[in-house]
GROMACS .gro file of N, CA and C in nm:
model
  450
    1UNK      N    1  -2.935  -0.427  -0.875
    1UNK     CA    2  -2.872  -0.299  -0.851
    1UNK      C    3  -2.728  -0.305  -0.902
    2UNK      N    4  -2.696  -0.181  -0.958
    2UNK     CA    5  -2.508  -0.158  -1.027
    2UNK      C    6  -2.511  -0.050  -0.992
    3UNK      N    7  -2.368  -0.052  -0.937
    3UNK     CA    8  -2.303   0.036  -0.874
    3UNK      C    9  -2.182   0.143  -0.997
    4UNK      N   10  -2.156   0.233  -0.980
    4UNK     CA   11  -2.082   0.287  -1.036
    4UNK      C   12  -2.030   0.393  -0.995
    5UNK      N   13  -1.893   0.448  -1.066
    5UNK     CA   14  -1.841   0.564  -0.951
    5UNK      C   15  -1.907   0.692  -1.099
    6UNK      N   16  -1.896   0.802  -1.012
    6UNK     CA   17  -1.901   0.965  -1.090
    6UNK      C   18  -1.792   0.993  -1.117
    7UNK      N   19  -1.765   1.085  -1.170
    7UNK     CA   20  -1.694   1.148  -1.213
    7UNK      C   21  -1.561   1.217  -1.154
    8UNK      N   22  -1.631   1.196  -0.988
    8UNK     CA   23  -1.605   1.286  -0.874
    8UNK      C   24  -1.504   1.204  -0.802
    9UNK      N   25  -1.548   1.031  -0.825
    9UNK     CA   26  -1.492   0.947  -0.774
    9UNK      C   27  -1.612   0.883  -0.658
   10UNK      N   28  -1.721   0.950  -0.589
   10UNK     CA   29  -1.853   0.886  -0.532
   10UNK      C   30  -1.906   0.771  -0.655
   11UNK      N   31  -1.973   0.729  -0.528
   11UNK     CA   32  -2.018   0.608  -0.553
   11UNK      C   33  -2.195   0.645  -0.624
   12UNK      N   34  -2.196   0.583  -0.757
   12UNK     CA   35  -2.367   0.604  -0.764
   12UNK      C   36  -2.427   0.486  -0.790
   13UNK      N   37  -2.546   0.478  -0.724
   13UNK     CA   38  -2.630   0.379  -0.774
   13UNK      C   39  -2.736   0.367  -0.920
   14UNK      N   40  -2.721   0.288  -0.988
   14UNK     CA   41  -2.746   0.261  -1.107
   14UNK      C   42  -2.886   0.152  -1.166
   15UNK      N   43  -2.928   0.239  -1.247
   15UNK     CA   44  -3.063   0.115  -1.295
   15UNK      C   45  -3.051   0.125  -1.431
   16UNK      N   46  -3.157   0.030  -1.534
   16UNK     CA   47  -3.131   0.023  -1.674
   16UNK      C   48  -3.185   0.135  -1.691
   17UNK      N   49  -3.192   0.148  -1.784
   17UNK     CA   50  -3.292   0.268  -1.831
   17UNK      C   51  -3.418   0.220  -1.958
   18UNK      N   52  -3.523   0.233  -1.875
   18UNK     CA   53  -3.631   0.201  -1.979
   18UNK      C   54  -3.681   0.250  -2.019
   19UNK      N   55  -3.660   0.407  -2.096
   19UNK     CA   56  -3.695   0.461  -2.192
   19UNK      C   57  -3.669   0.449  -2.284
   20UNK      N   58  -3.539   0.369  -2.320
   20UNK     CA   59  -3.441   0.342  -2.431
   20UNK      C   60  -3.446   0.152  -2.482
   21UNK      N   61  -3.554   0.130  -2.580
   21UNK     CA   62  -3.542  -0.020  -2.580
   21UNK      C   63  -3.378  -0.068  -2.596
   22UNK      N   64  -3.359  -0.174  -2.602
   22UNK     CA   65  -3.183  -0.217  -2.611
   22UNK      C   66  -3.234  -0.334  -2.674
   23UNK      N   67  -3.218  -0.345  -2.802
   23UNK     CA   68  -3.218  -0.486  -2.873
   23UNK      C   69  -3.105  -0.583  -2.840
   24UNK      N   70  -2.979  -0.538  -2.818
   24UNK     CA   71  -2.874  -0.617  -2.828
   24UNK      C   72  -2.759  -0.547  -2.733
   25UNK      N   73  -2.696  -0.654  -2.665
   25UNK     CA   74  -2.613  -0.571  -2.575
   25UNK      C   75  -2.629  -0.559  -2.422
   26UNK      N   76  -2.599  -0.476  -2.358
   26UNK     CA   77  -2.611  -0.425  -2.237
   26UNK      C   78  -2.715  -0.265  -2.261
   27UNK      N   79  -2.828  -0.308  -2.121
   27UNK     CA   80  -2.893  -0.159  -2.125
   27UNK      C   81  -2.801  -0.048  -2.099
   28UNK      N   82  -2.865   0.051  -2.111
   28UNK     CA   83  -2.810   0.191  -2.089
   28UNK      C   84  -2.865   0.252  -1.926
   29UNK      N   85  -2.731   0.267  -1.825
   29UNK     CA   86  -2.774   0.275  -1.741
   29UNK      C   87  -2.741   0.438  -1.674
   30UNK      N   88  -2.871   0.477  -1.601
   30UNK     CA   89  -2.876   0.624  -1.580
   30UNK      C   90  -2.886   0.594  -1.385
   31UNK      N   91  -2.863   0.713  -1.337
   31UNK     CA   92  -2.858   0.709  -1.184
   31UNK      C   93  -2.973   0.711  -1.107
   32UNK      N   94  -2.995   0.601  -0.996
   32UNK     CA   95  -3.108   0.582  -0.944
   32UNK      C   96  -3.163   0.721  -0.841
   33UNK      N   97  -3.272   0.792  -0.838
   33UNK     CA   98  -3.267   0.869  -0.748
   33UNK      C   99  -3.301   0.834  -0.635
   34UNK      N  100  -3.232   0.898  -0.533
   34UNK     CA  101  -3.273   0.828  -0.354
   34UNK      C  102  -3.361   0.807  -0.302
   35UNK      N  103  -3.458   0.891  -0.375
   35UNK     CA  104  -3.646   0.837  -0.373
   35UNK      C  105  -3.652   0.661  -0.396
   36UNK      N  106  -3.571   0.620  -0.479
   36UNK     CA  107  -3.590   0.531  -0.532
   36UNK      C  108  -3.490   0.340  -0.464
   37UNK      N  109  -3.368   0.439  -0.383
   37UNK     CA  110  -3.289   0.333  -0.346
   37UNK      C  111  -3.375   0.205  -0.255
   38UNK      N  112  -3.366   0.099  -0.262
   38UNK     CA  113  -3.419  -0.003  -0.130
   38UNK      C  114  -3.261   0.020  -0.036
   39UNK      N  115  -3.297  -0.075   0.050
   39UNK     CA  116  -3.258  -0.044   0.178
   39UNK      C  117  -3.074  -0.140   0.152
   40UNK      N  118  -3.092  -0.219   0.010
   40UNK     CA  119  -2.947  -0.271  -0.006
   40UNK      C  120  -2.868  -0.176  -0.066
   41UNK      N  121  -2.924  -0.083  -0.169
   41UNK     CA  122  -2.864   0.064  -0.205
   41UNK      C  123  -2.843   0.132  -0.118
   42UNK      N  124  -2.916   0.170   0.006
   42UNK     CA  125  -2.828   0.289   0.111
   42UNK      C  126  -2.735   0.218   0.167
   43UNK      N  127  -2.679   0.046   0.137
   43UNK     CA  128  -2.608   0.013   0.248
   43UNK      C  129  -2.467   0.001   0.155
   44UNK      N  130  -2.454  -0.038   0.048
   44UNK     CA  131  -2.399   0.004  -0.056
   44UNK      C  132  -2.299   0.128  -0.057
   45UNK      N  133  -2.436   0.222  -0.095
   45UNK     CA  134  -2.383   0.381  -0.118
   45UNK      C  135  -2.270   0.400   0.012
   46UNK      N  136  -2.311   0.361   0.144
   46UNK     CA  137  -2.257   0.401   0.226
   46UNK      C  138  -2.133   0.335   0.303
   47UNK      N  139  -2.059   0.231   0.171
   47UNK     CA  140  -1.967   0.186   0.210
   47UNK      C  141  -1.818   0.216   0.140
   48UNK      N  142  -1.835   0.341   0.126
   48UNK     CA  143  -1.719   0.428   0.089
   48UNK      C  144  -1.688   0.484   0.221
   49UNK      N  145  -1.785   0.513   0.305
   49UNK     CA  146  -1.758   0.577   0.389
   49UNK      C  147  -1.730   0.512   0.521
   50UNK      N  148  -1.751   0.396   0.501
   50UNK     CA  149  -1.759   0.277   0.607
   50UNK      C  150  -1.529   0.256   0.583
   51UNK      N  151  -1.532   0.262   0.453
   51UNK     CA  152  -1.392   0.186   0.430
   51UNK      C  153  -1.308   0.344   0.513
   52UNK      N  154  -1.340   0.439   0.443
   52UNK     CA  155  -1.228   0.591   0.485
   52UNK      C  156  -1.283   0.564   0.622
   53UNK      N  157  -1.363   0.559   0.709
   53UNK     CA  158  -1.358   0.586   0.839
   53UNK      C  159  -1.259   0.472   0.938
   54UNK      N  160  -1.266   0.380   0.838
   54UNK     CA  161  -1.118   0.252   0.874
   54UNK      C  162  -1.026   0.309   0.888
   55UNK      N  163  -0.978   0.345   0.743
   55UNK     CA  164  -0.818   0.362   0.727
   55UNK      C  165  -0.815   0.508   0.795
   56UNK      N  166  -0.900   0.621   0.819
   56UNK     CA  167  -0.879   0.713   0.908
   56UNK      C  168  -0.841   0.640   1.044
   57UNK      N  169  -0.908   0.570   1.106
   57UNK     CA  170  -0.871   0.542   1.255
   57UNK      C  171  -0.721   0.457   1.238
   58UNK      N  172  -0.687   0.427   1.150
   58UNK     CA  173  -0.527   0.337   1.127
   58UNK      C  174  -0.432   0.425   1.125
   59UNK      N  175  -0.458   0.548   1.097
   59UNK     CA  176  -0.314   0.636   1.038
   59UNK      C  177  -0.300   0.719   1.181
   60UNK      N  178  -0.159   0.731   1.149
   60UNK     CA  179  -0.123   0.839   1.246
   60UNK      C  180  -0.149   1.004   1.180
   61UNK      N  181  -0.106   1.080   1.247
   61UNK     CA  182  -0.125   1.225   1.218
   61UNK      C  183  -0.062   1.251   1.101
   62UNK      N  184   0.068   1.234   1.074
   62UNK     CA  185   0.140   1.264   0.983
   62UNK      C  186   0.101   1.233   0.887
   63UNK      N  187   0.025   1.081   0.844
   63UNK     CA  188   0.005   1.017   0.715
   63UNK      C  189  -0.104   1.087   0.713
   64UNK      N  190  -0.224   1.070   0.803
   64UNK     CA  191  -0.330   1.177   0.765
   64UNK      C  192  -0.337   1.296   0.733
   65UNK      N  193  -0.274   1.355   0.703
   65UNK     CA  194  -0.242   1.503   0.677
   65UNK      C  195  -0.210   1.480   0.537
   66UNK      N  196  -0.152   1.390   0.507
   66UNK     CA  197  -0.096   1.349   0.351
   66UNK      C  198  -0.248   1.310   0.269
   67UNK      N  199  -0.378   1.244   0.341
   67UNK     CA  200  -0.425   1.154   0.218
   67UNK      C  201  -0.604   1.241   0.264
   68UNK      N  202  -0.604   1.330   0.360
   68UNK     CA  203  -0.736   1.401   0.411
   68UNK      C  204  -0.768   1.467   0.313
   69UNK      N  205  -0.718   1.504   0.244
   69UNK     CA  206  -0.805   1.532   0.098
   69UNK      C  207  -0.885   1.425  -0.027
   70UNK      N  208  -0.821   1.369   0.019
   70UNK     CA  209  -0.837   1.246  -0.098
   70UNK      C  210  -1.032   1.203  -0.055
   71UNK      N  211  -1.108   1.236  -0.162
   71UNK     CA  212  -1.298   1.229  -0.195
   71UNK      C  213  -1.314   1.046  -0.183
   72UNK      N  214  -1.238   0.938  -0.167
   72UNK     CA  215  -1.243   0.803  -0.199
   72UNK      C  216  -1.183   0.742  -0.117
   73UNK      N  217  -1.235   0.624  -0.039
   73UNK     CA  218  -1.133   0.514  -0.022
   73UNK      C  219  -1.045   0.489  -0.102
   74UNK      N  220  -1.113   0.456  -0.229
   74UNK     CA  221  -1.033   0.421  -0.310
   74UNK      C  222  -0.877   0.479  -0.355
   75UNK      N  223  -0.908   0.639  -0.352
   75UNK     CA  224  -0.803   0.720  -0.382
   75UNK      C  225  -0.727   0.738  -0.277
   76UNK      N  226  -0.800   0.725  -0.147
   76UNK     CA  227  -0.681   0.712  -0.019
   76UNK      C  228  -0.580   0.617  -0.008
   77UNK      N  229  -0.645   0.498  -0.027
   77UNK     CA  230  -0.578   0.344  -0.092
   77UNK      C  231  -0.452   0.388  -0.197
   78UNK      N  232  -0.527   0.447  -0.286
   78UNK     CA  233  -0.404   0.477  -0.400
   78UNK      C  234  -0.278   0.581  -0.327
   79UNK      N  235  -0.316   0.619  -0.258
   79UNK     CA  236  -0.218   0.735  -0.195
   79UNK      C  237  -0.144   0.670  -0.127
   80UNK      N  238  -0.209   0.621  -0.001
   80UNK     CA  239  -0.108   0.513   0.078
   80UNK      C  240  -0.019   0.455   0.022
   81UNK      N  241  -0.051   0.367  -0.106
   81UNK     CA  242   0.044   0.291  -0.182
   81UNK      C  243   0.170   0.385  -0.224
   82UNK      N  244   0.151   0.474  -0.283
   82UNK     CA  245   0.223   0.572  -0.349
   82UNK      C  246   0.316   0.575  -0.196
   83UNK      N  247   0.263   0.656  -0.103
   83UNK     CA  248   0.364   0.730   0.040
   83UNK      C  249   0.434   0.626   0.063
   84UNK      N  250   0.404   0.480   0.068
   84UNK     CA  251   0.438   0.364   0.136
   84UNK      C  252   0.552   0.296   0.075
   85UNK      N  253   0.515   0.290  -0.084
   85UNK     CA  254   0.617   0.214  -0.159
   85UNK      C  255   0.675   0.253  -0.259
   86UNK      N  256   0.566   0.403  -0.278
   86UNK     CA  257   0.637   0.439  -0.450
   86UNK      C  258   0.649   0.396  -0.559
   87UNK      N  259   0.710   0.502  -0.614
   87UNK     CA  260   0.666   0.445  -0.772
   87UNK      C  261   0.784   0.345  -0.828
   88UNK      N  262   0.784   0.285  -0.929
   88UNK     CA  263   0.914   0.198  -0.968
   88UNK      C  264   1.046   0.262  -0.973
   89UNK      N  265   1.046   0.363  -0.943
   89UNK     CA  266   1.206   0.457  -0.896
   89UNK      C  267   1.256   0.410  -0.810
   90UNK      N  268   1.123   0.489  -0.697
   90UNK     CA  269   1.155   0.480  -0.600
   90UNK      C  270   1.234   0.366  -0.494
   91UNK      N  271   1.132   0.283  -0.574
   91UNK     CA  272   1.163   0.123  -0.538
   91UNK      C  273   1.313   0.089  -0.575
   92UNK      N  274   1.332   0.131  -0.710
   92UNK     CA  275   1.489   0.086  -0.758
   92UNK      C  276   1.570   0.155  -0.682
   93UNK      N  277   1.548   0.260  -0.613
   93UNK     CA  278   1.673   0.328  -0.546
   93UNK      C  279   1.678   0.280  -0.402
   94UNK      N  280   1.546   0.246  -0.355
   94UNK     CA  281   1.590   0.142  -0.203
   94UNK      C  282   1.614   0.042  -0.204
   95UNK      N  283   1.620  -0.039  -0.368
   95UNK     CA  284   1.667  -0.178  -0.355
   95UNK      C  285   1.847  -0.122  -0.395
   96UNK      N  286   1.884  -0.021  -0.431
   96UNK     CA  287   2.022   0.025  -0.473
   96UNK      C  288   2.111   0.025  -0.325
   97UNK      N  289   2.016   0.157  -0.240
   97UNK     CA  290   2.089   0.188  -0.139
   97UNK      C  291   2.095   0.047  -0.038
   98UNK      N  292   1.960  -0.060  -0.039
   98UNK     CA  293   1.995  -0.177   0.080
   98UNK      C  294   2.053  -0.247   0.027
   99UNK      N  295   2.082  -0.285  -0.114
   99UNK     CA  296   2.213  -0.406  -0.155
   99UNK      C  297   2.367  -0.323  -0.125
  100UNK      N  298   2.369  -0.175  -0.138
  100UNK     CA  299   2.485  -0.072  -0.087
  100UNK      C  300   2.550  -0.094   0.060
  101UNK      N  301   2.430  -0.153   0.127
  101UNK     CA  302   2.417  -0.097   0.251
  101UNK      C  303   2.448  -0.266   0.309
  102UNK      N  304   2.443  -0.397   0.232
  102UNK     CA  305   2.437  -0.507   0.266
  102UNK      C  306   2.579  -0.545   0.204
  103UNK      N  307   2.650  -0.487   0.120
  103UNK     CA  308   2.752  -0.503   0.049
  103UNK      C  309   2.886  -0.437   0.199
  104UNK      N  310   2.866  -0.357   0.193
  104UNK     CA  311   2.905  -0.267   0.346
  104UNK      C  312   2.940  -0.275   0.462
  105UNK      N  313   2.804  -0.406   0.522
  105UNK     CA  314   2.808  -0.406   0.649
  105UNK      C  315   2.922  -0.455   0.740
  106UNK      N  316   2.938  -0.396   0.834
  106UNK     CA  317   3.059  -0.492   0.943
  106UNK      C  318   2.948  -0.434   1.080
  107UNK      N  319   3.032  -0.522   1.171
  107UNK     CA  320   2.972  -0.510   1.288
  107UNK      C  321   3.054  -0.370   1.337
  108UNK      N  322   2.998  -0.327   1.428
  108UNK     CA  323   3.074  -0.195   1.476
  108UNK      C  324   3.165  -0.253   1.623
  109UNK      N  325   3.264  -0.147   1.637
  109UNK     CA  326   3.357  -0.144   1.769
  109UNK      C  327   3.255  -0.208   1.869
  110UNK      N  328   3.168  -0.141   1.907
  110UNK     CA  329   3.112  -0.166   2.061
  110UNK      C  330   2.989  -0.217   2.019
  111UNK      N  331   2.953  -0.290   1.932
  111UNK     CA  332   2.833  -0.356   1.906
  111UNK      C  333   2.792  -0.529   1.994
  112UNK      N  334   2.727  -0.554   2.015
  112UNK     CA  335   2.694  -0.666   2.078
  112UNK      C  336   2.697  -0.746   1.946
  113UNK      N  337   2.709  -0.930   1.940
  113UNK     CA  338   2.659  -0.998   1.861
  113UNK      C  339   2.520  -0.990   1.854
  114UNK      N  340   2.455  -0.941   1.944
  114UNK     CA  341   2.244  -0.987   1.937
  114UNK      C  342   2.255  -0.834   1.880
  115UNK      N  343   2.330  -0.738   1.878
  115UNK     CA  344   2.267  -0.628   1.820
  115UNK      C  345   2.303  -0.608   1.669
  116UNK      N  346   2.419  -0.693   1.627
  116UNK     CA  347   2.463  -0.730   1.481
  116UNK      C  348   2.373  -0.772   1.430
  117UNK      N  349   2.350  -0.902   1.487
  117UNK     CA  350   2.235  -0.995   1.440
  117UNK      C  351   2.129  -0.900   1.381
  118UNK      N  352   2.076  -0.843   1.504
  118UNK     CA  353   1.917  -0.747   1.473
  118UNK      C  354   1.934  -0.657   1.362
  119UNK      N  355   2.046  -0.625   1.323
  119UNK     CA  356   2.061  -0.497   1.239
  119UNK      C  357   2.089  -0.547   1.116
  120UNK      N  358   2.174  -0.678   1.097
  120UNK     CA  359   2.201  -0.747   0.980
  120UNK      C  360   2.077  -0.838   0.917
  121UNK      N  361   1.979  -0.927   1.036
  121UNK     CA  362   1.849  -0.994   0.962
  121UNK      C  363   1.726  -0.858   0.926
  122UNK      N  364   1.737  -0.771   0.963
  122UNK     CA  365   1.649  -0.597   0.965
  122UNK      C  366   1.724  -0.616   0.807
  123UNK      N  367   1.810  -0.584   0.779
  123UNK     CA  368   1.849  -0.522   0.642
  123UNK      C  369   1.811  -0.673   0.552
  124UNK      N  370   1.835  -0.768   0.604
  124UNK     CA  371   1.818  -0.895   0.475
  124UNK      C  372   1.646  -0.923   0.452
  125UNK      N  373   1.625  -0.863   0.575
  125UNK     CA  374   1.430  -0.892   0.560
  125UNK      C  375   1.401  -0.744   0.471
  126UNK      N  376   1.453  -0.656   0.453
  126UNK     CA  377   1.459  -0.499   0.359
  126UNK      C  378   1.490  -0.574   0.231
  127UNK      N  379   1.589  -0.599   0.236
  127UNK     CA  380   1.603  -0.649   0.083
  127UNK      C  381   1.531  -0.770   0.028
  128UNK      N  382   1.446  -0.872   0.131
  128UNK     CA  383   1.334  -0.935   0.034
  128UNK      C  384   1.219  -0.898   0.017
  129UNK      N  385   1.167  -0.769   0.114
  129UNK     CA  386   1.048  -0.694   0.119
  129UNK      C  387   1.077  -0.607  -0.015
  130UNK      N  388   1.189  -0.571  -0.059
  130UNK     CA  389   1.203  -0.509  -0.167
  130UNK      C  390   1.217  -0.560  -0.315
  131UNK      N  391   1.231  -0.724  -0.277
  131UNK     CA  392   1.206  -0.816  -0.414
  131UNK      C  393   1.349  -0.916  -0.431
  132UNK      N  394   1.448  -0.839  -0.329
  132UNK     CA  395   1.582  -0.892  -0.344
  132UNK      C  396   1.594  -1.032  -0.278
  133UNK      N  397   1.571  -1.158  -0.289
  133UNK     CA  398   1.628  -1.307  -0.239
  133UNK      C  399   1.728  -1.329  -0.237
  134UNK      N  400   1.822  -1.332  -0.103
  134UNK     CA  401   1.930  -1.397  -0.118
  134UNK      C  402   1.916  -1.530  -0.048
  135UNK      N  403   2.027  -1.636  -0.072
  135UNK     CA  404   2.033  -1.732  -0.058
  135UNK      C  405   2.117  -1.747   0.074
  136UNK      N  406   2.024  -1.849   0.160
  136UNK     CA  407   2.151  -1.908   0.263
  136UNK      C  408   2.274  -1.864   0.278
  137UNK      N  409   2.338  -1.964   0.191
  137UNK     CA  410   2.470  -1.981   0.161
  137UNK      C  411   2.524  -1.800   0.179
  138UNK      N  412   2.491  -1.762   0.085
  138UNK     CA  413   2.524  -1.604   0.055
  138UNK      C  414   2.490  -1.529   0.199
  139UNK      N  415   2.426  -1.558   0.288
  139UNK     CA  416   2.382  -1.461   0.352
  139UNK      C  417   2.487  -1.526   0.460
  140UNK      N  418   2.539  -1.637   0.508
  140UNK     CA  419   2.616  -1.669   0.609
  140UNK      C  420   2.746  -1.641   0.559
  141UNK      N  421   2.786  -1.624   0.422
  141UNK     CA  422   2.898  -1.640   0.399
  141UNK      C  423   2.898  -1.430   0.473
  142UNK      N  424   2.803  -1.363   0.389
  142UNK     CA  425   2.813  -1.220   0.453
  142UNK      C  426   2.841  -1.222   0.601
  143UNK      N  427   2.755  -1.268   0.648
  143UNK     CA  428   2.761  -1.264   0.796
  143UNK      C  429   2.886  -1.262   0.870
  144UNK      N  430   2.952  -1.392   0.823
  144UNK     CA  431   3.079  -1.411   0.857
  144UNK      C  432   3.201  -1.350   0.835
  145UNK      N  433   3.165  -1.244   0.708
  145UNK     CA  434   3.287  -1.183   0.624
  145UNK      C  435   3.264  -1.048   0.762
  146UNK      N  436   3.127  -1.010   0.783
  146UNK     CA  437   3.100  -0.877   0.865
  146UNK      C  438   3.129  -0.883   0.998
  147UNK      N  439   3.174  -1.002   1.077
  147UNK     CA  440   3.209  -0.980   1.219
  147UNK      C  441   3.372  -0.964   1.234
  148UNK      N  442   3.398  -0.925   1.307
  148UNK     CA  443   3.564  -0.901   1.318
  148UNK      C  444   3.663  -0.988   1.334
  149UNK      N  445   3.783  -0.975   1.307
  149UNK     CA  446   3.920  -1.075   1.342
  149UNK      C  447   3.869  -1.136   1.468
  150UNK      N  448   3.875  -1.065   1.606
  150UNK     CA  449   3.866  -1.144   1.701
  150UNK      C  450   3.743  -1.197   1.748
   0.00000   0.00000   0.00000
């Protein structure tokens, strides 16, 4: 059994086709009709729908509203990616604004040290989720430049 998508983006199940000899090559393959599936084809066919009924129960309302159109796991997948991380712009402008934003930092007037901390390792774990590595050295020397005189 071969699987293949339509046109539509569904999933079809596929056989050679033996009306058409094939001397050389790969057969020519036409769509199996459901008269015809065994019982590993309906389990198959029906795991497009097995994957969207996943990532439906994962999302909240908001994201679902964004990708409930989408005919595919597959294309829901592609969507998520897109909402989540964007395209290579996008990406360059949140690695712009968190090196902006890491270049910047000081601790505030009434800030705790544990709440510096949380807000300063939050932005250094942003900038390697975004591709940016900084080094040790570099990141204590920041640290130290961002807490105050006293």
């Amino acid at each position: 059994m071969i699987c293949g998508l339509s046109s539509n983006g569904t999933l079809k199940i596929l056989k050679p086709n033996t009306a058409i000899a094939v001397t050389e090559g790969t057969p020519q393959m036409v769509e199996k009709q459901r008269s015809e599936w065994t019982s590993e084809d309906k389990k198959k066919s029906n795991l497009d729908n097995v994957a969207k009924d996943i990532l439906y129960k994962t999302l909240d309302k908001n994201t679902f509203s964004k990708i409930k159109m989408c005919p595919t796991a597959k294309e829901i997948w592609e969507k998520l990616i897109q909402i989540c991380e964007g395209n290579e712009q996008t990406k360059e402008n949140k690695l712009s604004v968190a090196i902006q934003k890491f270049e910047n930092i000081k601790m505030k007037a009434r800030e705790t040290l544990s709440e510096f901390d949380e807000r300063f390792s939050s932005l250094v774990n942003e900038l390697a989720a975004l591709g940016k590595e900084l080094g040790n050295r570099e990141v204590a020397l920041k640290k130290m430049r961002a807490l105050p005189r006293e």
